[in-house]
């Protein structure tokens, strides 16, 4: 049924499948409240192996086969172009990892996955406030501060210490949302080459001499990306 559809429909269904598997992995947040790091490592390793095999057998190998069938353009030039495209793709992913926070960042993972993060941040802020109370040098500097002088007429119970505590908590929340935004951008950039690979796989079927074989390669590639996306989606929770 899928084989009879146009390449555009096949691309939409293939990318929709990979998105659905990613969402299925992320839905495990409703089952596992605390992620198992060892299970996650095994899953990511398995997904990496699947993607390595799929990238060669479903992308590189068909590309070299199509290049060898070309007679209009020099086949050696086609092989050079394939190599250049492969290196550019690797460079793109490397720069994405370099310029954006990695999805395997331990700091981001703990910040977004641990439900006690807010409590720990609050405790850290309370500890800082307690240390602040005991620090005579800081207290004397605050007394000389103009803002502290303006607060001299505040009602009982209001103090710069409480305000500092509130500001620190708000700063922690802003930092958390900032990390979440960066993580979303990083995941989007990482998923771009996956979607492009699925599109190239199904889009190259009409130009292949063996449409059935090309379809099987594209389908296997989409399935491999979906398998790799399941533990990746689990990690995003």
mmCIF file of N, CA and C in Angstrom, residues 96-159:
data_model
loop_
_atom_site.group_PDB
_atom_site.id
_atom_site.type_symbol
_atom_site.label_atom_id
_atom_site.label_comp_id
_atom_site.label_asym_id
_atom_site.label_seq_id
_atom_site.Cartn_x
_atom_site.Cartn_y
_atom_site.Cartn_z
ATOM 1 N N UNK A 96 26.692 21.348 14.915
ATOM 2 C CA UNK A 96 25.480 21.422 15.729
ATOM 3 C C UNK A 96 25.771 21.021 17.165
ATOM 4 N N UNK A 97 26.586 19.982 17.349
ATOM 5 C CA UNK A 97 26.973 19.571 18.701
ATOM 6 C C UNK A 97 27.872 20.605 19.363
ATOM 7 N N UNK A 98 28.678 21.280 18.554
ATOM 8 C CA UNK A 98 29.641 22.228 19.106
ATOM 9 C C UNK A 98 28.980 23.541 19.512
ATOM 10 N N UNK A 99 28.042 24.012 18.695
ATOM 11 C CA UNK A 99 27.440 25.320 18.921
ATOM 12 C C UNK A 99 26.205 25.266 19.802
ATOM 13 N N UNK A 100 25.577 24.121 19.914
ATOM 14 C CA UNK A 100 24.362 23.989 20.704
ATOM 15 C C UNK A 100 24.587 22.965 21.799
ATOM 16 N N UNK A 101 23.827 23.048 22.907
ATOM 17 C CA UNK A 101 23.988 22.069 23.988
ATOM 18 C C UNK A 101 23.620 20.680 23.521
ATOM 19 N N UNK A 102 24.434 19.722 23.893
ATOM 20 C CA UNK A 102 24.189 18.349 23.472
ATOM 21 C C UNK A 102 23.001 17.763 24.208
ATOM 22 N N UNK A 103 22.277 16.866 23.525
ATOM 23 C CA UNK A 103 21.144 16.211 24.168
ATOM 24 C C UNK A 103 21.609 15.225 25.222
ATOM 25 N N UNK A 104 22.905 14.973 25.284
ATOM 26 C CA UNK A 104 23.438 14.100 26.325
ATOM 27 C C UNK A 104 24.092 14.897 27.439
ATOM 28 N N UNK A 105 23.810 16.186 27.511
ATOM 29 C CA UNK A 105 24.383 17.008 28.567
ATOM 30 C C UNK A 105 23.844 16.572 29.919
ATOM 31 N N UNK A 106 24.734 16.172 30.815
ATOM 32 C CA UNK A 106 24.307 15.698 32.128
ATOM 33 C C UNK A 106 23.633 16.804 32.918
ATOM 34 N N UNK A 107 24.142 18.013 32.801
ATOM 35 C CA UNK A 107 23.573 19.128 33.552
ATOM 36 C C UNK A 107 22.149 19.414 33.106
ATOM 37 N N UNK A 108 21.927 19.445 31.779
ATOM 38 C CA UNK A 108 20.579 19.690 31.271
ATOM 39 C C UNK A 108 19.666 18.532 31.619
ATOM 40 N N UNK A 109 20.189 17.297 31.513
ATOM 41 C CA UNK A 109 19.377 16.120 31.816
ATOM 42 C C UNK A 109 18.893 16.143 33.260
ATOM 43 N N UNK A 110 19.781 16.445 34.198
ATOM 44 C CA UNK A 110 19.387 16.491 35.598
ATOM 45 C C UNK A 110 18.431 17.636 35.868
ATOM 46 N N UNK A 111 18.655 18.753 35.192
ATOM 47 C CA UNK A 111 17.821 19.930 35.421
ATOM 48 C C UNK A 111 16.400 19.695 34.957
ATOM 49 N N UNK A 112 16.236 18.953 33.837
ATOM 50 C CA UNK A 112 14.911 18.784 33.257
ATOM 51 C C UNK A 112 14.225 17.506 33.720
ATOM 52 N N UNK A 113 14.988 16.504 34.159
ATOM 53 C CA UNK A 113 14.395 15.222 34.488
ATOM 54 C C UNK A 113 14.079 15.077 35.969
ATOM 55 N N UNK A 114 14.879 15.643 36.843
ATOM 56 C CA UNK A 114 14.699 15.456 38.266
ATOM 57 C C UNK A 114 13.590 16.363 38.765
ATOM 58 N N UNK A 115 12.534 15.781 39.291
ATOM 59 C CA UNK A 115 11.398 16.570 39.753
ATOM 60 C C UNK A 115 11.709 17.309 41.046
ATOM 61 N N UNK A 116 12.809 16.965 41.709
ATOM 62 C CA UNK A 116 13.173 17.639 42.952
ATOM 63 C C UNK A 116 14.135 18.801 42.704
ATOM 64 N N UNK A 117 14.317 19.153 41.443
ATOM 65 C CA UNK A 117 15.266 20.226 41.120
ATOM 66 C C UNK A 117 14.878 21.521 41.788
ATOM 67 N N UNK A 118 13.588 21.874 41.713
ATOM 68 C CA UNK A 118 13.140 23.131 42.309
ATOM 69 C C UNK A 118 13.389 23.144 43.811
ATOM 70 N N UNK A 119 13.124 21.996 44.478
ATOM 71 C CA UNK A 119 13.343 21.926 45.916
ATOM 72 C C UNK A 119 14.830 22.076 46.241
ATOM 73 N N UNK A 120 15.675 21.443 45.420
ATOM 74 C CA UNK A 120 17.112 21.557 45.655
ATOM 75 C C UNK A 120 17.588 22.983 45.422
ATOM 76 N N UNK A 121 17.044 23.633 44.391
ATOM 77 C CA UNK A 121 17.417 25.018 44.145
ATOM 78 C C UNK A 121 16.980 25.903 45.300
ATOM 79 N N UNK A 122 15.770 25.656 45.812
ATOM 80 C CA UNK A 122 15.282 26.446 46.935
ATOM 81 C C UNK A 122 16.161 26.245 48.157
ATOM 82 N N UNK A 123 16.566 24.991 48.401
ATOM 83 C CA UNK A 123 17.431 24.709 49.544
ATOM 84 C C UNK A 123 18.784 25.399 49.378
ATOM 85 N N UNK A 124 19.310 25.381 48.161
ATOM 86 C CA UNK A 124 20.582 26.060 47.920
ATOM 87 C C UNK A 124 20.465 27.554 48.163
ATOM 88 N N UNK A 125 19.342 28.135 47.744
ATOM 89 C CA UNK A 125 19.138 29.563 47.973
ATOM 90 C C UNK A 125 19.005 29.857 49.467
ATOM 91 N N UNK A 126 18.328 28.957 50.198
ATOM 92 C CA UNK A 126 18.192 29.154 51.635
ATOM 93 C C UNK A 126 19.543 29.060 52.326
ATOM 94 N N UNK A 127 20.381 28.139 51.845
ATOM 95 C CA UNK A 127 21.721 28.031 52.415
ATOM 96 C C UNK A 127 22.536 29.291 52.140
ATOM 97 N N UNK A 128 22.368 29.822 50.929
ATOM 98 C CA UNK A 128 23.087 31.053 50.608
ATOM 99 C C UNK A 128 22.625 32.201 51.493
ATOM 100 N N UNK A 129 21.306 32.248 51.749
ATOM 101 C CA UNK A 129 20.777 33.308 52.604
ATOM 102 C C UNK A 129 21.299 33.149 54.022
ATOM 103 N N UNK A 130 21.378 31.895 54.504
ATOM 104 C CA UNK A 130 21.895 31.660 55.852
ATOM 105 C C UNK A 130 23.354 32.082 55.956
ATOM 106 N N UNK A 131 24.128 31.732 54.938
ATOM 107 C CA UNK A 131 25.525 32.161 54.938
ATOM 108 C C UNK A 131 25.634 33.673 54.870
ATOM 109 N N UNK A 132 24.684 34.256 54.157
ATOM 110 C CA UNK A 132 24.678 35.721 54.051
ATOM 111 C C UNK A 132 24.438 36.359 55.410
ATOM 112 N N UNK A 133 23.548 35.761 56.193
ATOM 113 C CA UNK A 133 23.257 36.306 57.516
ATOM 114 C C UNK A 133 24.483 36.253 58.413
ATOM 115 N N UNK A 134 25.301 35.218 58.219
ATOM 116 C CA UNK A 134 26.458 35.038 59.088
ATOM 117 C C UNK A 134 27.682 35.806 58.603
ATOM 118 N N UNK A 135 27.572 36.394 57.457
ATOM 119 C CA UNK A 135 28.720 37.089 56.879
ATOM 120 C C UNK A 135 28.663 38.550 57.282
ATOM 121 N N UNK A 136 29.471 38.924 58.228
ATOM 122 C CA UNK A 136 29.427 40.296 58.739
ATOM 123 C C UNK A 136 29.902 41.301 57.702
ATOM 124 N N UNK A 137 30.862 40.906 56.894
ATOM 125 C CA UNK A 137 31.379 41.839 55.897
ATOM 126 C C UNK A 137 30.313 42.192 54.869
ATOM 127 N N UNK A 138 29.579 41.176 54.415
ATOM 128 C CA UNK A 138 28.514 41.437 53.445
ATOM 129 C C UNK A 138 27.421 42.264 54.081
ATOM 130 N N UNK A 139 27.111 41.953 55.345
ATOM 131 C CA UNK A 139 26.054 42.706 56.030
ATOM 132 C C UNK A 139 26.442 44.172 56.181
ATOM 133 N N UNK A 140 27.687 44.437 56.469
ATOM 134 C CA UNK A 140 28.114 45.826 56.609
ATOM 135 C C UNK A 140 28.084 46.553 55.271
ATOM 136 N N UNK A 141 28.402 45.822 54.190
ATOM 137 C CA UNK A 141 28.337 46.456 52.878
ATOM 138 C C UNK A 141 26.901 46.764 52.491
ATOM 139 N N UNK A 142 25.980 45.900 52.878
ATOM 140 C CA UNK A 142 24.566 46.148 52.577
ATOM 141 C C UNK A 142 24.061 47.377 53.314
ATOM 142 N N UNK A 143 24.561 47.575 54.521
ATOM 143 C CA UNK A 143 24.129 48.744 55.282
ATOM 144 C C UNK A 143 24.560 50.029 54.599
ATOM 145 N N UNK A 144 25.674 49.954 53.882
ATOM 146 C CA UNK A 144 26.141 51.143 53.180
ATOM 147 C C UNK A 144 25.498 51.297 51.809
ATOM 148 N N UNK A 145 24.728 50.312 51.445
ATOM 149 C CA UNK A 145 24.108 50.352 50.119
ATOM 150 C C UNK A 145 22.909 51.282 50.124
ATOM 151 N N UNK A 146 22.758 52.031 49.084
ATOM 152 C CA UNK A 146 21.664 52.993 49.018
ATOM 153 C C UNK A 146 20.306 52.311 49.003
ATOM 154 N N UNK A 147 20.202 51.169 48.301
ATOM 155 C CA UNK A 147 18.925 50.463 48.264
ATOM 156 C C UNK A 147 18.525 49.984 49.649
ATOM 157 N N UNK A 148 19.494 49.551 50.429
ATOM 158 C CA UNK A 148 19.183 49.098 51.776
ATOM 159 C C UNK A 148 18.664 50.250 52.624
ATOM 160 N N UNK A 149 19.211 51.434 52.425
ATOM 161 C CA UNK A 149 18.745 52.605 53.165
ATOM 162 C C UNK A 149 17.306 52.944 52.811
ATOM 163 N N UNK A 150 16.947 52.790 51.546
ATOM 164 C CA UNK A 150 15.582 53.098 51.126
ATOM 165 C C UNK A 150 14.571 52.131 51.725
ATOM 166 N N UNK A 151 15.022 50.958 52.118
ATOM 167 C CA UNK A 151 14.098 49.969 52.669
ATOM 168 C C UNK A 151 13.949 50.104 54.183
ATOM 169 N N UNK A 152 14.520 51.131 54.769
ATOM 170 C CA UNK A 152 14.520 51.275 56.229
ATOM 171 C C UNK A 152 13.117 51.419 56.787
ATOM 172 N N UNK A 153 12.193 51.966 56.026
ATOM 173 C CA UNK A 153 10.831 52.198 56.496
ATOM 174 C C UNK A 153 9.863 51.094 56.096
ATOM 175 N N UNK A 154 10.369 49.957 55.621
ATOM 176 C CA UNK A 154 9.477 48.869 55.232
ATOM 177 C C UNK A 154 8.843 48.249 56.466
ATOM 178 N N UNK A 155 7.643 47.637 56.319
ATOM 179 C CA UNK A 155 6.994 46.973 57.454
ATOM 180 C C UNK A 155 7.845 45.839 57.989
ATOM 181 N N UNK A 156 7.536 45.443 59.206
ATOM 182 C CA UNK A 156 8.268 44.354 59.842
ATOM 183 C C UNK A 156 8.024 43.069 59.064
ATOM 184 N N UNK A 157 9.048 42.316 58.841
ATOM 185 C CA UNK A 157 8.926 41.071 58.091
ATOM 186 C C UNK A 157 9.533 41.181 56.710
ATOM 187 N N UNK A 158 9.574 42.403 56.149
ATOM 188 C CA UNK A 158 10.212 42.604 54.861
ATOM 189 C C UNK A 158 11.681 42.899 55.089
ATOM 190 N N UNK A 159 12.525 42.315 54.299
ATOM 191 C CA UNK A 159 13.959 42.520 54.447
ATOM 192 C C UNK A 159 14.627 42.294 53.111
#
